[in-house]
Amino acid sequence: MLLLLIVSGLALGNLPAYGQELPPVTNFSPNDYSAGNQNWMISQADNKNLYFANSTGLLEYNGERWRLFPVPNKSIVRSVKVVEGKIFTGAYMEAGYWTPTDSGELVFQSLISKFPGLSDGEQFWDVEYIDGQVVFRSFAGIYLYDPERNEIAKMVNPGGKPISNIFNFEDDLYFQLAGDGLYRFEKGQPRQIITGEQLGDIAIMHLYDLEDDGLSIITGNSEFYKIRAGELQQFNIQLSESIGKPNALDALDLDNGNLVLGTVGSGVLEIDRDGKIIGRFDQNNILQNNTTLDLHLDQSGNVWAGLDHGISVIDLGSSFRSFQDNRGKVGSVYDSFEKNNLLYLGTNQGLYVKMDGSKEFQLIPGTNGQVWFLNEIDGNLFCGHNSGTFLVQGATATKISERLGTWIVKKYKEDIYIQGHYNGISFLRKQDSGFEDLPMLNNFPHSSKSIVVAKDLSIWIGNEHKGVFNLQLNDTLSAASKTSNYKFDEESGITSGVFQFNDSLYYSSLTNIYKFDQVENRFDPDNSLNLLVSDVERVSGRMIVEEDDVLWGFSEEGIFCIEPEGIGKDYQLEYIFIDQDYRNIAVGYENITRLNNDRYLLGVANGYVSFNDSAADLNFADFEISIDRITASSIDSLGVSLNSSEEIELPFQKNNLKFEFSAPVFKKYTNTKYSYRLVGLSSNWSAWTEEHEVSYENLNFGDYIFEVKARVGNAETEPVSVPFNVERPFYLSTTAIILYVLIFLLILYAVHLMNRRHHRKYLAENERALKLKNLEAEKEIIKLKNEKLEQDMAGKNRELAVTTMSLIKKNEFLTKIKDQLKEYEKTGKVNSVIQTIDKDISEEDNWKFFKKAFSNADKDFFKKIKSKHPELTSNDLKLCAYLRLNLSSKEIAPLLNISVKSVEIKRYRLRKKMNLDRETNLTEYILSL
């Protein structure tokens, strides 16, 4: 029968639901792994990563995170097989392999072009690895890929019919043709094992060896056959009938000889060697889907089921068993007890019992409601209930106390039992006719959840709000003759209580365990029990004492038991690793019971978990941690090798890093925890956390080593590390620093030049200012000199004017005298006087005297006029000098000892020599020189 026809056979009825204990099962829905519903085939790599042929691509799971890799043509991946580090997949018109890069990414290499004689529309439903060959199976043919030669050959199809299935049995390749026989591939050729006539319409789903007795088969309708001497022999007929012959798509052989059968409509079945069903896994109890497309046994012995909707992993080798009340028929288990092969569960819905041989729990009539307590005292099984106290006998329960809310029942003394209620305590007296319910204790209205009866018959009561009470009762048990109340610095809370362990009285809160000191009459936290649990992260102060002095407590990671160590006073602590997330019972109501078969029953929110003593010795030492990927800014993979011991060089722009790591451990009740550090940033390890990634932002440049280790249960891995270096930013690189130095030197040089220029400018300005000051001083000096010269000149001019006027006056006087003497007769004496006068008024003598005075007043005049008019004679210069003094012709005539008319003639001649036009005034011209 073709696989598509098998998958479509979903019309079979479901198997009935049973209240059975099953190994731990973990379910992953499509929402958990963010891919398609269907998972057609499963394979595991050497590093324990799981790979799933999913309806939307290749799905990878490393124990912490899921990743999806679609094939190039986006078709459904039907098959997957990990072979020597390569992940081979088959899909619609696509086949090839994926290889992980150094950075953890998967890259696909298509082989479809190498397939000979490929028909249009082929899908590859199976991939196997046999004798160094990767075998691809489609309905149209079987293809053998040789990885060394990188070649694909098509196997001869002896019947030409569709190939319905292939099998790897004892490293030989078997295959069945649809509606035909079973063949084995031998020496490159197919050889028929069973004919089509013998098989008829039987579709073979699994081949296995039954107790080394030869080849056996499981058919598509869950029937079992042996092949002996070429003949088919059916067996386990009753088993096939009992399970309703559901369609089977896959099966697994377990090391213990059991079989696991994956069916359509009936989930997963575990069958022992004798054909007995020892486990049913379906939607009625634990699976999320009843159609199993593929089964895979991983390296740790877990069975992975690829479902039509989701993925499930079944830990068949676990010492844990669980009863999951997914339908809410039983409820949360608050206490349990086993007696006479009857298992009782006290839940929030009532008291349930499972009779010996029965597969379901039944509610004991009349016990509907919250059950708090179950315990046997003197052969009487008491049940503390919200409505009172019940005496349980077999499958019946009789109410013996109407007191509202019975927390606990304890023996007080012979035939007297004490009851702790919501609002105080009361007593039961055993009589031949039954139990007498005595009145409540007067003047004590406090909730009494935990009670210890001391040897002196005093009663110790733990109250969730007021601490501990110690009561001394009167003989009538009606009132307390003495009451003591012990309070604590911390708030008591609903999880606190008193208990007696190893002949000592203790009070336990969430944070401390106090031991009662009779001498000091106080509860002291300084004791060996408190010291032992000081590092335990407890979730509740509730402690439960077994009759054989075993003390149970409850922490985040699991439950722990404390026992005396040898004959000394020390204690030893052992863990049962069941994470708080899986227990999920209301805090303060944790419970554990030892059953008759030396197993323990732990009540949880939707049923219970049972285990034996070996659960404390679970060994997780074979798990390893790996760093899977490093991304920058939580987006881009760095593309660096994680398998090299060499330091990774990262540009400064990628200094926001996220590290992803994992330690694949597929155990339901334990969670992997991680601790990490970044050496170079901090040398301290982080607190243990379930987070499987960590980010660091804005890392400085420099060398770092990222280290991470994992812890599961009581085992811890060695750290793994990745060294890396964040390069200096460009602005701090060697080149940049050299540039900075050069720029700095240039700036220094520029500053030097500017300072120098400024200095020069400053000096120049100072020099200019000094020069200005000097010029001003010189000007002042020149001014003073000029003023002095002007004064001197004025004096000389005055002197010249006086001299000139004196000469004029003198000559005029002498001329006048001469003229008067001429009027007299000329005698020798008169002539002599006249000559003397002529001599005295001689022009030459006057000129010499005048020239000296004139030169002192205007010493450069003669040079100027001579240079301008070199043709002038000495007489002309004399006239010019007199004209410069702005003398009139009348004043000049006596100086030249000529007439005024002669002076005018001289003036005329001088104008001509100087080539002066008529408009030019001679005197003004001479004054302007």
GROMACS .gro file of N, CA and C in nm, residues 308-383:
model
  228
  308ASP      N    1   0.183   1.427   1.296
  308ASP     CA    2   0.110   1.504   1.195
  308ASP      C    3   0.088   1.647   1.240
  309HIS      N    4   0.097   1.667   1.372
  309HIS     CA    5   0.086   1.802   1.428
  309HIS      C    6   0.181   1.811   1.548
  310GLY      N    7   0.305   1.845   1.521
  310GLY     CA    8   0.401   1.865   1.628
  310GLY      C    9   0.504   1.754   1.640
  311ILE      N   10   0.578   1.761   1.751
  311ILE     CA   11   0.687   1.667   1.779
  311ILE      C   12   0.677   1.630   1.927
  312SER      N   13   0.701   1.503   1.956
  312SER     CA   14   0.705   1.457   2.095
  312SER      C   15   0.831   1.376   2.118
  313VAL      N   16   0.884   1.385   2.239
  313VAL     CA   17   1.000   1.304   2.277
  313VAL      C   18   0.963   1.226   2.402
  314ILE      N   19   0.985   1.093   2.397
  314ILE     CA   20   0.948   1.002   2.506
  314ILE      C   21   1.075   0.946   2.566
  315ASP      N   22   1.093   0.968   2.696
  315ASP     CA   23   1.212   0.920   2.766
  315ASP      C   24   1.181   0.783   2.826
  316LEU      N   25   1.188   0.679   2.742
  316LEU     CA   26   1.151   0.545   2.787
  316LEU      C   27   1.246   0.490   2.892
  317GLY      N   28   1.369   0.537   2.892
  317GLY     CA   29   1.467   0.486   2.987
  317GLY      C   30   1.464   0.555   3.122
  318SER      N   31   1.375   0.648   3.140
  318SER     CA   32   1.372   0.724   3.265
  318SER      C   33   1.317   0.638   3.379
  319SER      N   34   1.367   0.661   3.500
  319SER     CA   35   1.311   0.595   3.618
  319SER      C   36   1.183   0.665   3.664
  320PHE      N   37   1.153   0.780   3.605
  320PHE     CA   38   1.031   0.853   3.638
  320PHE      C   39   0.913   0.796   3.557
  321ARG      N   40   0.799   0.798   3.622
  321ARG     CA   41   0.673   0.769   3.555
  321ARG      C   42   0.574   0.876   3.599
  322SER      N   43   0.484   0.910   3.510
  322SER     CA   44   0.390   1.016   3.545
  322SER      C   45   0.249   0.977   3.506
  323PHE      N   46   0.156   1.023   3.587
  323PHE     CA   47   0.014   1.014   3.553
  323PHE      C   48  -0.033   1.157   3.530
  324GLN      N   49  -0.064   1.186   3.405
  324GLN     CA   50  -0.106   1.321   3.369
  324GLN      C   51  -0.257   1.325   3.350
  325ASP      N   52  -0.322   1.406   3.430
  325ASP     CA   53  -0.467   1.420   3.423
  325ASP      C   54  -0.500   1.537   3.331
  326ASN      N   55  -0.477   1.518   3.201
  326ASN     CA   56  -0.497   1.627   3.107
  326ASN      C   57  -0.644   1.668   3.097
  327ARG      N   58  -0.735   1.576   3.127
  327ARG     CA   59  -0.877   1.606   3.115
  327ARG      C   60  -0.936   1.664   3.244
  328GLY      N   61  -0.856   1.672   3.350
  328GLY     CA   62  -0.906   1.728   3.474
  328GLY      C   63  -1.002   1.636   3.547
  329LYS      N   64  -0.992   1.505   3.521
  329LYS     CA   65  -1.083   1.411   3.586
  329LYS      C   66  -1.049   1.392   3.733
  330VAL      N   67  -0.918   1.396   3.766
  330VAL     CA   68  -0.872   1.375   3.904
  330VAL      C   69  -0.837   1.507   3.971
  331GLY      N   70  -0.761   1.592   3.901
  331GLY     CA   71  -0.724   1.722   3.957
  331GLY      C   72  -0.583   1.725   4.013
  332SER      N   73  -0.556   1.825   4.095
  332SER     CA   74  -0.424   1.841   4.157
  332SER      C   75  -0.415   1.751   4.280
  333VAL      N   76  -0.303   1.680   4.292
  333VAL     CA   77  -0.287   1.583   4.400
  333VAL      C   78  -0.220   1.651   4.520
  334TYR      N   79  -0.291   1.653   4.635
  334TYR     CA   80  -0.241   1.716   4.757
  334TYR      C   81  -0.187   1.614   4.857
  335ASP      N   82  -0.220   1.489   4.840
  335ASP     CA   83  -0.162   1.383   4.923
  335ASP      C   84  -0.197   1.249   4.861
  336SER      N   85  -0.125   1.145   4.903
  336SER     CA   86  -0.148   1.013   4.847
  336SER      C   87  -0.113   0.908   4.953
  337PHE      N   88  -0.162   0.789   4.928
  337PHE     CA   89  -0.132   0.679   5.021
  337PHE      C   90  -0.161   0.547   4.950
  338GLU      N   91  -0.080   0.447   4.981
  338GLU     CA   92  -0.100   0.315   4.924
  338GLU      C   93  -0.121   0.215   5.036
  339LYS      N   94  -0.227   0.136   5.022
  339LYS     CA   95  -0.261   0.037   5.126
  339LYS      C   96  -0.334  -0.080   5.061
  340ASN      N   97  -0.286  -0.196   5.091
  340ASN     CA   98  -0.351  -0.318   5.042
  340ASN      C   99  -0.368  -0.315   4.890
  341ASN      N  100  -0.261  -0.272   4.821
  341ASN     CA  101  -0.261  -0.264   4.674
  341ASN      C  102  -0.364  -0.165   4.620
  342LEU      N  103  -0.410  -0.077   4.706
  342LEU     CA  104  -0.499   0.032   4.662
  342LEU      C  105  -0.421   0.163   4.667
  343LEU      N  106  -0.426   0.238   4.561
  343LEU     CA  107  -0.358   0.367   4.557
  343LEU      C  108  -0.462   0.477   4.571
  344TYR      N  109  -0.447   0.558   4.675
  344TYR     CA  110  -0.539   0.668   4.703
  344TYR      C  111  -0.473   0.801   4.662
  345LEU      N  112  -0.552   0.885   4.604
  345LEU     CA  113  -0.509   1.021   4.570
  345LEU      C  114  -0.605   1.120   4.634
  346GLY      N  115  -0.553   1.205   4.721
  346GLY     CA  116  -0.633   1.314   4.774
  346GLY      C  117  -0.611   1.438   4.691
  347THR      N  118  -0.711   1.487   4.623
  347THR     CA  119  -0.696   1.597   4.528
  347THR      C  120  -0.788   1.712   4.565
  348ASN      N  121  -0.783   1.814   4.485
  348ASN     CA  122  -0.871   1.929   4.507
  348ASN      C  123  -1.014   1.898   4.466
  349GLN      N  124  -1.037   1.779   4.410
  349GLN     CA  125  -1.171   1.741   4.368
  349GLN      C  126  -1.231   1.630   4.453
  350GLY      N  127  -1.149   1.568   4.536
  350GLY     CA  128  -1.201   1.461   4.620
  350GLY      C  129  -1.097   1.353   4.644
  351LEU      N  130  -1.141   1.241   4.701
  351LEU     CA  131  -1.054   1.128   4.730
  351LEU      C  132  -1.077   1.022   4.623
  352TYR      N  133  -0.967   0.985   4.553
  352TYR     CA  134  -0.976   0.888   4.445
  352TYR      C  135  -0.898   0.763   4.482
  353VAL      N  136  -0.938   0.651   4.426
  353VAL     CA  137  -0.872   0.525   4.452
  353VAL      C  138  -0.862   0.447   4.322
  354LYS      N  139  -0.749   0.378   4.306
  354LYS     CA  140  -0.732   0.286   4.194
  354LYS      C  141  -0.714   0.148   4.252
  355MET      N  142  -0.807   0.061   4.222
  355MET     CA  143  -0.806  -0.075   4.275
  355MET      C  144  -0.696  -0.155   4.206
  356ASP      N  145  -0.652  -0.259   4.272
  356ASP     CA  146  -0.549  -0.345   4.216
  356ASP      C  147  -0.599  -0.406   4.085
  357GLY      N  148  -0.522  -0.387   3.978
  357GLY     CA  149  -0.561  -0.438   3.847
  357GLY      C  150  -0.642  -0.340   3.766
  358SER      N  151  -0.694  -0.237   3.830
  358SER     CA  152  -0.772  -0.138   3.757
  358SER      C  153  -0.678  -0.041   3.685
  359LYS      N  154  -0.729   0.018   3.579
  359LYS     CA  155  -0.649   0.114   3.503
  359LYS      C  156  -0.697   0.257   3.521
  360GLU      N  157  -0.800   0.277   3.599
  360GLU     CA  158  -0.853   0.411   3.617
  360GLU      C  159  -0.877   0.440   3.765
  361PHE      N  160  -0.866   0.570   3.800
  361PHE     CA  161  -0.898   0.614   3.935
  361PHE      C  162  -1.047   0.643   3.945
  362GLN      N  163  -1.107   0.601   4.057
  362GLN     CA  164  -1.249   0.624   4.082
  362GLN      C  165  -1.266   0.714   4.204
  363LEU      N  166  -1.359   0.805   4.196
  363LEU     CA  167  -1.389   0.892   4.309
  363LEU      C  168  -1.465   0.812   4.416
  364ILE      N  169  -1.416   0.818   4.539
  364ILE     CA  170  -1.487   0.754   4.649
  364ILE      C  171  -1.610   0.837   4.682
  365PRO      N  172  -1.725   0.777   4.682
  365PRO     CA  173  -1.848   0.854   4.705
  365PRO      C  174  -1.845   0.932   4.836
  366GLY      N  175  -1.900   1.052   4.832
  366GLY     CA  176  -1.911   1.135   4.950
  366GLY      C  177  -1.789   1.219   4.980
  367THR      N  178  -1.683   1.204   4.903
  367THR     CA  179  -1.559   1.278   4.933
  367THR      C  180  -1.536   1.394   4.837
  368ASN      N  181  -1.637   1.431   4.763
  368ASN     CA  182  -1.619   1.545   4.671
  368ASN      C  183  -1.569   1.667   4.748
  369GLY      N  184  -1.472   1.737   4.689
  369GLY     CA  185  -1.417   1.856   4.754
  369GLY      C  186  -1.269   1.840   4.784
  370GLN      N  187  -1.214   1.941   4.850
  370GLN     CA  188  -1.070   1.947   4.874
  370GLN      C  189  -1.026   1.848   4.981
  371VAL      N  190  -0.927   1.764   4.944
  371VAL     CA  191  -0.863   1.674   5.039
  371VAL      C  192  -0.726   1.731   5.073
  372TRP      N  193  -0.697   1.742   5.204
  372TRP     CA  194  -0.570   1.798   5.250
  372TRP      C  195  -0.472   1.691   5.298
  373PHE      N  196  -0.520   1.579   5.347
  373PHE     CA  197  -0.432   1.493   5.424
  373PHE      C  198  -0.475   1.348   5.411
  374LEU      N  199  -0.378   1.256   5.400
  374LEU     CA  200  -0.401   1.111   5.404
  374LEU      C  201  -0.289   1.048   5.487
  375ASN      N  202  -0.326   0.971   5.587
  375ASN     CA  203  -0.223   0.901   5.664
  375ASN      C  204  -0.287   0.789   5.745
  376GLU      N  205  -0.210   0.684   5.764
  376GLU     CA  206  -0.257   0.570   5.843
  376GLU      C  207  -0.196   0.578   5.983
  377ILE      N  208  -0.283   0.569   6.084
  377ILE     CA  209  -0.240   0.570   6.224
  377ILE      C  210  -0.308   0.452   6.292
  378ASP      N  211  -0.225   0.365   6.350
  378ASP     CA  212  -0.277   0.246   6.420
  378ASP      C  213  -0.369   0.164   6.330
  379GLY      N  214  -0.335   0.154   6.203
  379GLY     CA  215  -0.415   0.075   6.111
  379GLY      C  216  -0.535   0.146   6.056
  380ASN      N  217  -0.560   0.269   6.097
  380ASN     CA  218  -0.674   0.348   6.050
  380ASN      C  219  -0.625   0.451   5.949
  381LEU      N  220  -0.687   0.453   5.832
  381LEU     CA  221  -0.650   0.550   5.728
  381LEU      C  222  -0.741   0.671   5.743
  382PHE      N  223  -0.681   0.782   5.783
  382PHE     CA  224  -0.755   0.907   5.801
  382PHE      C  225  -0.740   0.995   5.678
  383CYS      N  226  -0.847   1.065   5.647
  383CYS     CA  227  -0.848   1.160   5.536
  383CYS      C  228  -0.892   1.296   5.588
   0.00000   0.00000   0.00000
